Coordinates of C-alpha atoms in Angstrom, one line a residue:
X1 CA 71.7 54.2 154.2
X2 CA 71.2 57.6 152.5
X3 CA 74.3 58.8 153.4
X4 CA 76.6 55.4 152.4
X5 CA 74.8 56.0 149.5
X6 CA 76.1 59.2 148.6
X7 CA 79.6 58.3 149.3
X8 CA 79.8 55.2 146.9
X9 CA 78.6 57.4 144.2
X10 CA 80.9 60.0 144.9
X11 CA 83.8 57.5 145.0
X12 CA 82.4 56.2 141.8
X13 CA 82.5 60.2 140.6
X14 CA 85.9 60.6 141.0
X15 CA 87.1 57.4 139.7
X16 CA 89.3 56.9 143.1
X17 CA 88.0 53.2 142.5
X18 CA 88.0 53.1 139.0
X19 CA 89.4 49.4 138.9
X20 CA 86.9 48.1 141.3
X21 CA 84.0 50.0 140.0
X22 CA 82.0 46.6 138.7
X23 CA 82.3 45.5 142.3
X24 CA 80.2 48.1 143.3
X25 CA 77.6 47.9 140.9
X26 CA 77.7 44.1 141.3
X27 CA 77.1 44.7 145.1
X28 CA 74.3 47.5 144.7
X29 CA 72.3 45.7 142.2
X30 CA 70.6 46.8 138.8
X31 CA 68.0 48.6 140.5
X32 CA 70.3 50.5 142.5
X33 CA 73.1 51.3 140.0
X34 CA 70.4 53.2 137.8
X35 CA 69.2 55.2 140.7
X36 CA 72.9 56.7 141.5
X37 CA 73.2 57.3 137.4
X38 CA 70.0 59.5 137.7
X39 CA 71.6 61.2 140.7
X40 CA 74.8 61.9 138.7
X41 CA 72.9 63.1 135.6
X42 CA 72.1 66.7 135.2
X43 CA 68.4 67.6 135.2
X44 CA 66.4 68.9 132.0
X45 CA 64.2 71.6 132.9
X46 CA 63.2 72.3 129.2
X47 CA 61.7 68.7 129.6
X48 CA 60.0 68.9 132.8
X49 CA 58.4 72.3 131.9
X50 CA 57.3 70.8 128.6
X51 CA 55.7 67.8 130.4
X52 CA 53.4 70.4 132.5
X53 CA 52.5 72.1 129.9
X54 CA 51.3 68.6 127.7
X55 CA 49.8 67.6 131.7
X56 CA 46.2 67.5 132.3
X57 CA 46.6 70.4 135.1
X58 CA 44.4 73.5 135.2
X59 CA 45.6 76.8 134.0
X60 CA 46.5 77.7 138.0
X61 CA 48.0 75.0 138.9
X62 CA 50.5 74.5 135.4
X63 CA 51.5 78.2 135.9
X64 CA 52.0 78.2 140.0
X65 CA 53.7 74.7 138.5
X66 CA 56.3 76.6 135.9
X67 CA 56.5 79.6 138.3
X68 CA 59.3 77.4 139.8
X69 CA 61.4 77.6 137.3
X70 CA 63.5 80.0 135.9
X71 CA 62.9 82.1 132.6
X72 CA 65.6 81.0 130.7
X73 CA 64.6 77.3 130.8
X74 CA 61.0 78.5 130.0
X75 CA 62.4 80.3 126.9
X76 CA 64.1 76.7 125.7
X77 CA 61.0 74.8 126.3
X78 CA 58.5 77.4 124.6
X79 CA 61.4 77.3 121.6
X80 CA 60.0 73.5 121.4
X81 CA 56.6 73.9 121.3
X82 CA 55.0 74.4 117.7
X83 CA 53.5 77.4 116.6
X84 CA 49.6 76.2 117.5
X85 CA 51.2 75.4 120.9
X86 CA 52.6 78.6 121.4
X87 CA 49.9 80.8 120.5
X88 CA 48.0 79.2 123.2
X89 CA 50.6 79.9 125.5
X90 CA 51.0 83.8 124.5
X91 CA 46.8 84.1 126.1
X92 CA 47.8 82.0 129.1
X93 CA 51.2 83.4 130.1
X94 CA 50.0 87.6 129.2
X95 CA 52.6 90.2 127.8
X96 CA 54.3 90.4 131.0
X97 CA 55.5 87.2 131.4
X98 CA 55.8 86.5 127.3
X99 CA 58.3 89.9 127.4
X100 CA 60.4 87.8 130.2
X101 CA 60.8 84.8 128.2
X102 CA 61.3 86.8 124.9
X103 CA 64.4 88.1 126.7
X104 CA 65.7 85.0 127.0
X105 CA 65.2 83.7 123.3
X106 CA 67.8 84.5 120.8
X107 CA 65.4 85.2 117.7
X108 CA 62.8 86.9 119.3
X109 CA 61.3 88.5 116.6
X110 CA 60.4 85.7 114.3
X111 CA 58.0 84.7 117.6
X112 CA 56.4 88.4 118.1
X113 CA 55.5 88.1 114.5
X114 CA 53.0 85.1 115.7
X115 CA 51.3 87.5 117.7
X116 CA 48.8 90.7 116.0
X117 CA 50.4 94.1 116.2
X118 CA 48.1 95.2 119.6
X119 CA 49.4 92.1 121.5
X120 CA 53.3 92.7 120.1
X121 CA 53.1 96.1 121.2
X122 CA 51.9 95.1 124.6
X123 CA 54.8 92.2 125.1
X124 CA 57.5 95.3 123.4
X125 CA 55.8 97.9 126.2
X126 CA 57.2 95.1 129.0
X127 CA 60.2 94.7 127.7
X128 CA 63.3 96.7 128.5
X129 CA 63.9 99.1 125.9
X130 CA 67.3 98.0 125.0
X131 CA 65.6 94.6 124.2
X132 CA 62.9 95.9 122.4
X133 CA 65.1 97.9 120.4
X134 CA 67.2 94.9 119.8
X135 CA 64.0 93.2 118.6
X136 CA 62.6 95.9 116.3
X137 CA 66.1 96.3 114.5
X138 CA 65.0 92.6 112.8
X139 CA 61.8 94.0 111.3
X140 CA 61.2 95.6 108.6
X141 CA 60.6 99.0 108.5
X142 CA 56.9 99.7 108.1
X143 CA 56.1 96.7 110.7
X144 CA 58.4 98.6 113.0
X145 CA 57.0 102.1 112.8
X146 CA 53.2 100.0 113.6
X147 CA 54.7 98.6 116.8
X148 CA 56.2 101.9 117.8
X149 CA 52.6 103.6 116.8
X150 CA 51.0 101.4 118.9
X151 CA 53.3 101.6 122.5
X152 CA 52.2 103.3 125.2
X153 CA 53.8 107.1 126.0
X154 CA 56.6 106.1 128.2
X155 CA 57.7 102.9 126.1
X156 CA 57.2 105.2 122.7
X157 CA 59.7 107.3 124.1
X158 CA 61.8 105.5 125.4
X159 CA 62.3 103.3 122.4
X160 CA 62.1 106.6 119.6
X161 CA 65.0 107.9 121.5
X162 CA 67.5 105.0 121.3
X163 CA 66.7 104.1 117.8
X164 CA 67.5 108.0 116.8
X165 CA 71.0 107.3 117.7
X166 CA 73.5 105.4 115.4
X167 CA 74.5 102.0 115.8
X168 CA 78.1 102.4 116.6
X169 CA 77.2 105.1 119.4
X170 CA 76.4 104.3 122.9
X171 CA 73.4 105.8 123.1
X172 CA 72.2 102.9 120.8
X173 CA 73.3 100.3 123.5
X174 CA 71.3 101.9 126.8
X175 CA 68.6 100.8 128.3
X176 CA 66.2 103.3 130.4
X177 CA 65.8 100.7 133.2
X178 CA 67.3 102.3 136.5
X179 CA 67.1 104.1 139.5
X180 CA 67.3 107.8 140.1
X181 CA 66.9 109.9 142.9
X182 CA 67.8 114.1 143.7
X183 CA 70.5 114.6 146.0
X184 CA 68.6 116.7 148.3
X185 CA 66.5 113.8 150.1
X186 CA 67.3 112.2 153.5
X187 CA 68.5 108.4 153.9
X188 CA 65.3 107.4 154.8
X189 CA 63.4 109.0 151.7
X190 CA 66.1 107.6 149.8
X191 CA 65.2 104.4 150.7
X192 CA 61.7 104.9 150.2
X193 CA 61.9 106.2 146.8
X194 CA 64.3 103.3 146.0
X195 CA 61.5 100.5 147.2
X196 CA 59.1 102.8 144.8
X197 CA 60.8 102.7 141.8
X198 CA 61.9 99.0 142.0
X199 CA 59.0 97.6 141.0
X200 CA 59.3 99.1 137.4
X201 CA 63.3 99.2 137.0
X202 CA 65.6 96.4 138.5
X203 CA 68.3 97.1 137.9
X204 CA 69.2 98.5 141.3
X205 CA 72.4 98.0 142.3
X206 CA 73.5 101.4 142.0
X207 CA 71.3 104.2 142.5
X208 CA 71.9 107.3 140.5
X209 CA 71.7 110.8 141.7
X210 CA 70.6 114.1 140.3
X211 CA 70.9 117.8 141.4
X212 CA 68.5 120.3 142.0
X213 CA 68.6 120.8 138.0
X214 CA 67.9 117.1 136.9
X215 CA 71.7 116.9 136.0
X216 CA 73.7 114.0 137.0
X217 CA 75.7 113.9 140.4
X218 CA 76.6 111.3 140.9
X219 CA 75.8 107.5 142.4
X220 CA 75.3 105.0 145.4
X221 CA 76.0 101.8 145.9
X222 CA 73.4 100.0 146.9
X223 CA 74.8 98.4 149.9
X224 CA 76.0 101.7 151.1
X225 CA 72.3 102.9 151.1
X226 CA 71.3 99.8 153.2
X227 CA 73.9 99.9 156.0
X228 CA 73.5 103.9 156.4
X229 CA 71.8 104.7 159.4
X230 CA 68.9 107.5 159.1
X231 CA 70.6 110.1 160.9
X232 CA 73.9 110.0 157.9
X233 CA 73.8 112.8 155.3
X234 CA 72.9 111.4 151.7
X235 CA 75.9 113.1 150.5
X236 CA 78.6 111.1 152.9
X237 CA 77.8 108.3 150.7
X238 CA 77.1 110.2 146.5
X239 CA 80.3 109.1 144.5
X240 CA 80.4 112.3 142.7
X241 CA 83.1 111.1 140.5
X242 CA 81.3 108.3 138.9
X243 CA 82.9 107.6 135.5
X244 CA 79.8 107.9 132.8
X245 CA 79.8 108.1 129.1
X246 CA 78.6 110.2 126.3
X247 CA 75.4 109.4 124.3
X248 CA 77.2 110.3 120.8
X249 CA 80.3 108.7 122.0
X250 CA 81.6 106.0 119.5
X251 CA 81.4 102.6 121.2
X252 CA 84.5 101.8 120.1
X253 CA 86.0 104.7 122.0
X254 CA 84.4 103.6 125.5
X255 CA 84.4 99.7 125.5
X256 CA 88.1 99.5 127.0
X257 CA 87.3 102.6 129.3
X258 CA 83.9 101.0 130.8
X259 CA 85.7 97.5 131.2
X260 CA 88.6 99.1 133.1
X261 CA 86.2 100.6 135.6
X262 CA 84.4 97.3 135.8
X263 CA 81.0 98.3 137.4
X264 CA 77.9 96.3 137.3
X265 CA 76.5 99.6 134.9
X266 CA 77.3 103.4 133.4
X267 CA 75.4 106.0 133.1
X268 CA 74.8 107.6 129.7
X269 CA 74.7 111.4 129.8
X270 CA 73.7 114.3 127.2
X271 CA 75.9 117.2 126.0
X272 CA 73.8 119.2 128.6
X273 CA 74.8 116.4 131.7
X274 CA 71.3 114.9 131.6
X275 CA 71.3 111.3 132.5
X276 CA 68.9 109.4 129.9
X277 CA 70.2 106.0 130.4
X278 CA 72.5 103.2 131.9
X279 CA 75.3 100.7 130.4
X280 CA 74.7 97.2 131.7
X281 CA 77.4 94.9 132.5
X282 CA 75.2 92.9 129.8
X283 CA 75.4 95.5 127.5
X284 CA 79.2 95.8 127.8
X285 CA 79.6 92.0 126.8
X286 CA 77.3 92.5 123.8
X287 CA 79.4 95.5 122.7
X288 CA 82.4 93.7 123.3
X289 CA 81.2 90.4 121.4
X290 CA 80.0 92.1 118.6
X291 CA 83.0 94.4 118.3
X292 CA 85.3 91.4 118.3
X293 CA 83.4 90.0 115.6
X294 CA 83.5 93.5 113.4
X295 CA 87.3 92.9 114.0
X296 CA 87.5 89.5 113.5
X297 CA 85.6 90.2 110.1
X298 CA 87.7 92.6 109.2
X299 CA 91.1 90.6 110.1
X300 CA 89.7 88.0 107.8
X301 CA 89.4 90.6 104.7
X302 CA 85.7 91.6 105.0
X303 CA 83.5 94.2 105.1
X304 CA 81.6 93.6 107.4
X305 CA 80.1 90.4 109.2
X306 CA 78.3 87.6 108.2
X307 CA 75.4 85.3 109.0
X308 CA 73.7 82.5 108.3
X309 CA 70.4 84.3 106.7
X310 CA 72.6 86.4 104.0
X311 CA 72.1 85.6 100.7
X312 CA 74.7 85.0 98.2
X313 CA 74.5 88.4 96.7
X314 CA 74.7 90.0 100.0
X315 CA 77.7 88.3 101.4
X316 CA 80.0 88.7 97.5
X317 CA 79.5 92.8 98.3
X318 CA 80.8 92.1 101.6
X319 CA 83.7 90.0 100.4
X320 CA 84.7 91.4 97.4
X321 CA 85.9 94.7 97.7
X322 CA 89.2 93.5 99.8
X323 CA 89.6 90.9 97.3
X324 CA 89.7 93.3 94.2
X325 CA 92.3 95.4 95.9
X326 CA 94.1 92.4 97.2
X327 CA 93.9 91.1 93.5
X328 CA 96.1 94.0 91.8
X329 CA 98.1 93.9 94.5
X330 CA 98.6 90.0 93.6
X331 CA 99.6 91.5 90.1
X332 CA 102.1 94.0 91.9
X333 CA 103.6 90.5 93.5
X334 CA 103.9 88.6 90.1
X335 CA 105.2 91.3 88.2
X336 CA 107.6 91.6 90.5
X337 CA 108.9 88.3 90.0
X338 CA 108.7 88.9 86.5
X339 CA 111.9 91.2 87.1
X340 CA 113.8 88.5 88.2
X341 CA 113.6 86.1 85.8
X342 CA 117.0 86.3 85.0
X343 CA 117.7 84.8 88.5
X344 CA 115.3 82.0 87.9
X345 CA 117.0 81.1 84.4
X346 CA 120.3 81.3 85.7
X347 CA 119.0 79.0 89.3
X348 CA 115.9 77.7 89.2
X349 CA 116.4 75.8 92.0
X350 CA 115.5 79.0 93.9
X351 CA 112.0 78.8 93.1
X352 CA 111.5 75.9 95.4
X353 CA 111.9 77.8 98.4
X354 CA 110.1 80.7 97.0
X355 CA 106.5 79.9 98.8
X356 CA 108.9 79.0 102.5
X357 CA 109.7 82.8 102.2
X358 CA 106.3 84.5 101.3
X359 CA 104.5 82.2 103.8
X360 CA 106.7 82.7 106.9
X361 CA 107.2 86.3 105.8
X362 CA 103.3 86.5 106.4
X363 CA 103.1 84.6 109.6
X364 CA 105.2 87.0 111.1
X365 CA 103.6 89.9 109.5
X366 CA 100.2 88.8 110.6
X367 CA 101.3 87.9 114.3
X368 CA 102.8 92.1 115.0
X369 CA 99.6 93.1 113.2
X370 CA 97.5 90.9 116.1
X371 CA 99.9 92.5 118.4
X372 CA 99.7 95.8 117.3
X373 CA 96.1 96.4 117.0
X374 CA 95.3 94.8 120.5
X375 CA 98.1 97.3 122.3
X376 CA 96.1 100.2 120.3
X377 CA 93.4 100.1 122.1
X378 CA 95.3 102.2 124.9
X379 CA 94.4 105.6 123.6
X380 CA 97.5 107.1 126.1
X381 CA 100.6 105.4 124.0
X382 CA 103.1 107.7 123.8
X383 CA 104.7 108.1 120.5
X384 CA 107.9 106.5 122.4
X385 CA 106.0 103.9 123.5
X386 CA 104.8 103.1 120.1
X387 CA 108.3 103.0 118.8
X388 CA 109.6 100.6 121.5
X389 CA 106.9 98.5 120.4
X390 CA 108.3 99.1 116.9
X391 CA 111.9 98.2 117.8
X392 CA 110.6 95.4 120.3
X393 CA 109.0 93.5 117.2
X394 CA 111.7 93.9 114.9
X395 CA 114.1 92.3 117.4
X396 CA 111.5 89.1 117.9
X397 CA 111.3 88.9 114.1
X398 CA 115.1 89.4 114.4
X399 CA 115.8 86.6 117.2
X400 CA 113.2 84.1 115.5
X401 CA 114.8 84.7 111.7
X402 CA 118.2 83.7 113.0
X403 CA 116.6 80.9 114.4
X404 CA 114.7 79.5 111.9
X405 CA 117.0 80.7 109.3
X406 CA 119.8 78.7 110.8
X407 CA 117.7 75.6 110.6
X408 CA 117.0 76.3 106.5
X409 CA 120.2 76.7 106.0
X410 CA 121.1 73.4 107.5
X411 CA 118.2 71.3 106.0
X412 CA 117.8 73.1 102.8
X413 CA 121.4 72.8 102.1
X414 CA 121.5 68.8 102.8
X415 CA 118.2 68.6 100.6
X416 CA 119.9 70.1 97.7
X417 CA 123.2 68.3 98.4
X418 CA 121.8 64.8 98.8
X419 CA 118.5 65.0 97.1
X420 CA 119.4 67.3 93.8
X421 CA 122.8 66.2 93.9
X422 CA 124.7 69.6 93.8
X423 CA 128.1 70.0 95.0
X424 CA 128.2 70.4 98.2
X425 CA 129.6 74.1 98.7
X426 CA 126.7 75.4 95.8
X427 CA 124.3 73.4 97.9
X428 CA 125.5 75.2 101.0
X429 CA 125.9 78.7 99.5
X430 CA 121.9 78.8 97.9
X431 CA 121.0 77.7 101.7
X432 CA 122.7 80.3 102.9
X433 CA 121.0 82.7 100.5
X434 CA 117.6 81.3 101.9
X435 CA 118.6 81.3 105.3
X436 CA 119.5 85.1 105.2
X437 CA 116.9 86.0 102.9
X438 CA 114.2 84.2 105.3
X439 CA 115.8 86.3 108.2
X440 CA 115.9 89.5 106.7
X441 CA 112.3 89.3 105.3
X442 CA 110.9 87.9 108.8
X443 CA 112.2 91.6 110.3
X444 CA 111.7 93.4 107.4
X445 CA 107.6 91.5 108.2
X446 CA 107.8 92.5 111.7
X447 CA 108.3 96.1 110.9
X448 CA 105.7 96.3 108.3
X449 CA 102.9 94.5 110.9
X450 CA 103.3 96.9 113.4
X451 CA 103.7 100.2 110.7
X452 CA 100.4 99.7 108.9
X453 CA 98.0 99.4 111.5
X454 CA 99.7 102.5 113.4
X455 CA 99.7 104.2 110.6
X456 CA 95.6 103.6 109.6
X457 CA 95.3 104.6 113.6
X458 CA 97.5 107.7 112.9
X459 CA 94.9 109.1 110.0
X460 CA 91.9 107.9 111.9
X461 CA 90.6 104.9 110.5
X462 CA 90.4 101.2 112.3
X463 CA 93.5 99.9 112.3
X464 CA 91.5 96.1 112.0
X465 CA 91.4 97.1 108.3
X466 CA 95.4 96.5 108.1
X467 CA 93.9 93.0 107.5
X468 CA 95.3 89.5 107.7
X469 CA 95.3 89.3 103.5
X470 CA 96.4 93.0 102.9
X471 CA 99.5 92.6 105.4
X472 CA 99.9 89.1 104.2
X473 CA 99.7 90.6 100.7
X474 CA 102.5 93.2 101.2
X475 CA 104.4 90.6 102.8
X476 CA 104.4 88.7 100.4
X477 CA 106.1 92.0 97.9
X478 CA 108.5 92.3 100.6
X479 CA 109.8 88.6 100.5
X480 CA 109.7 88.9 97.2
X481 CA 112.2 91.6 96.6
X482 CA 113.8 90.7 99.5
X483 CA 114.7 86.9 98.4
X484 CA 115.4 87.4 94.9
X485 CA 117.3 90.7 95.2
X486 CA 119.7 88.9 97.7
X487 CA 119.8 85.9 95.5
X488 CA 120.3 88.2 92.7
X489 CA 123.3 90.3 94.3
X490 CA 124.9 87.4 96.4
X491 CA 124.7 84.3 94.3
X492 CA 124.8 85.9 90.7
X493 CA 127.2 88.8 91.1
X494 CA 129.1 88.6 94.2
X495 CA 130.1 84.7 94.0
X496 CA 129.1 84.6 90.0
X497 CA 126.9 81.1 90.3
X498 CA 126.1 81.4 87.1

């Protein structure tokens, strides 16, 4: 019955019998239908653990209870508990277990805060440091130096050492949760000093090695320390060519580096080859997500970037730098226009198709300047390379402009034939103008979207500050010149439309 069961509803699933779907239902029953829309559903483990912890079950039996379940959905049901609720919780669960589900909570410091200094300190001493770190960053600075105060020797240190590094280096992103051994043991004490140290670090699948000076050798995957037998040599299986990282090393200088070598975590060594710390794979994806979002900030003309919690003030000084730069540049752009209003007088129809230009002439600009800054990443271009990519975007903006510029020529010229009643030769000819003029500024756009960012690279400053408004802005000069010098030359003093 079970198992005719479970092939109705999966035929109901897939909708293989979506036409004849009330036939089923109408043959299960009521009582039945609802049971196989449970089964589909997906369950709620936020709501199951909360209605354990509102049960009437003693202390041992609701935590063997929520044992079951994982930490994550423990961190989304204690997220729904009030704060009465959770303080009860913090003496139940202990710092331990509180420092797993902090880990799993996306604000966890407005929770610590519920807690007195002795307890947070306790919960921050459990934590990995990285995490902890992460955590005290969102304090302020007297309540941080407190919690620090108040850790335990090996947390203190830990924690001291990766907030004395700067954000943007990668010694700010480690975590001091690994496994280490010397190179000089046998398989078997290998193993044994791998089952030792587990019980503090897990992160163990890859075991890092030292040499008889405490400098880094190398590393082991785990599984090839498992499936060695006891009579192998240790160093058949040390990767001494382990790629690894820099403490002082920029973060923006590593990310594409790490992600190429894709392993599960990278050591972080000193100047002097010490190892003091490890990369995470989870690590990686936070310095990737938040670099994204620096660039993404900075593509859209800020500073830096935003949240939620900034207040007004905050987020104007982030915003308004660009736009005072990007407002005499506006000036540059009018004035410019300014110089040409004798082409205006003489046609005004021209200024209809003034915006067409300047907007496609930034589309294009912006799309090489995407381009451009995601192929600069690859620290090994080759200044030929960079100048294929040069000559490769001026032909696309070349190929597209003829294109598109057939298409205003065509429509544009109709539109002021038909529409504005113009003869149609002077219709045609001021199409024409636009067409070319939309061409010409669409390379010209290209060219300029792939200089300025290689240029910024060039003198050492993030090319993701060639921003969408600043190229959109200098676009927007180029068009300018570019349409009403042609209109200027072509239609005033080559075929005198005056």
């Amino acid at each position: 019955y079970f198992l005719f069961m479970k092939i109705m509803l999966l035929a109901i699933r897939r909708e293989t019998v979506h036409r004849k779907r009330w036939t089923f239902y109408a043959l299960f029953g009521e009582e039945r239908r609802d049971m196989m829309e449970k089964m589909l559903k997906k369950p709620d483990y936020a709501k199951e653990i909360l209605a354990i912890m509102h049960g009437s079950f003693s202390k041992e039996e609701m935590l063997d209870r929520i044992a079951d379940y994982h930490e994550n959905d423990i961190a989304e049901a204690f997220e729904l508990l009030s704060e009465s609720e959770r303080k009860s919780w913090y003496q139940m669960f202990g710092p331990e277990q509180i420092a797993e589900i902090f880990s799993y909570i996306d604000d966890p410091d407005s929770y610590l805060k519920e807690l007195p200094l002795d307890e947070a300190a306790k919960v921050l001493s459990f934590m990995d440091s990285d995490d902890a770190v992460d955590i005290l960053d969102e304090m302020d600075h007297s309540t941080q130096e407190k919690l620090v105060g108040l850790l335990d020797e090996e947390s203190g240190h830990d924690i001291k050492m990766i907030l004395s590094y700067e954000d943007d280096e990668m010694g700010s992103k480690m975590t001091t949760n690994f496994i280490v051994i010397h190179n000089n043991l046998t398989i078997r004490q290998a193993m044994r000093e791998l089952v030792q140290q587990a019980g503090e670090n897990d992160n163990i699948s890859t075991v890092y090695v030292l040499d008889e000076n405490d400098k880094f050798y190398g590393a082991i995957d785990l599984k090839d320390l498992i499936v060695a037998r006891q009579e192998d040599n240790l160093e058949d299986i040390i990767s001494t060519s382990y790629p690894y990282v820099n403490d002082h090393e920029m973060i923006d200088d590593c990310i594409e580096r790490i992600k190429d070598y894709a392993e599960d975590s990278i050591p972080v060594l000193t100047e002097d080859n010490l190892l003091i710390g490890v990369i995470t794979a989870m690590d990686i994806i936070e310095a990737v997500d938040e670099e994204m979002g620096e660039d993404y900030a900075k593509l859209a003309g800020l500073t830096a970037e935003e949240d939620l919690k900034e207040t007004t003030i905050e987020s104007m000084k982030k915003r308004l730098p660009w736009l005072i730069i990007l407002l005499f540049l506006g000036m540059g752009v009018s004035s410019v226009v300014g110089v040409f209003e004798t082409v205006v007088a003489v046609l005004p129809v021209v200024m209809c198709f003034q915006s067409l230009i300047l907007d496609m002439a930034g589309n294009v600009g912006t799309q090489s300047l995407a381009v451009t800054i995601r192929v600069l990443m690859d620290e090994t271009l080759s200044t030929k390379q960079k100048l294929g990519l040069v000559v490769k975007e001026m032909r696309i903006g070349l190929c597209n402009g003829l294109f598109l510029g057939v298409l205003a020529f065509v429509f544009i010229g109709f539109y002021i034939w038909l529409l504005k009643h113009n003869p149609v030769a002077h219709a045609f000819v001021i199409s024409g103008c636009v067409g070319f003029s939309l061409m010409t500024a669409m390379v010209i756009s290209s060219m300029v979207g792939t200089l300025v960012p290689m240029f910024f690279h060039k003198i050492k400053i993030d090319p993701a500050v060639a921003s969408g408004p600043l190229i959109t802005t200098i676009n927007d000069l180029v068009a300018v010149v570019t349409y009403y010098g042609l209109a200027w030359l072509l239609l005033i003093h080559v075929l005198h439309m005056v």
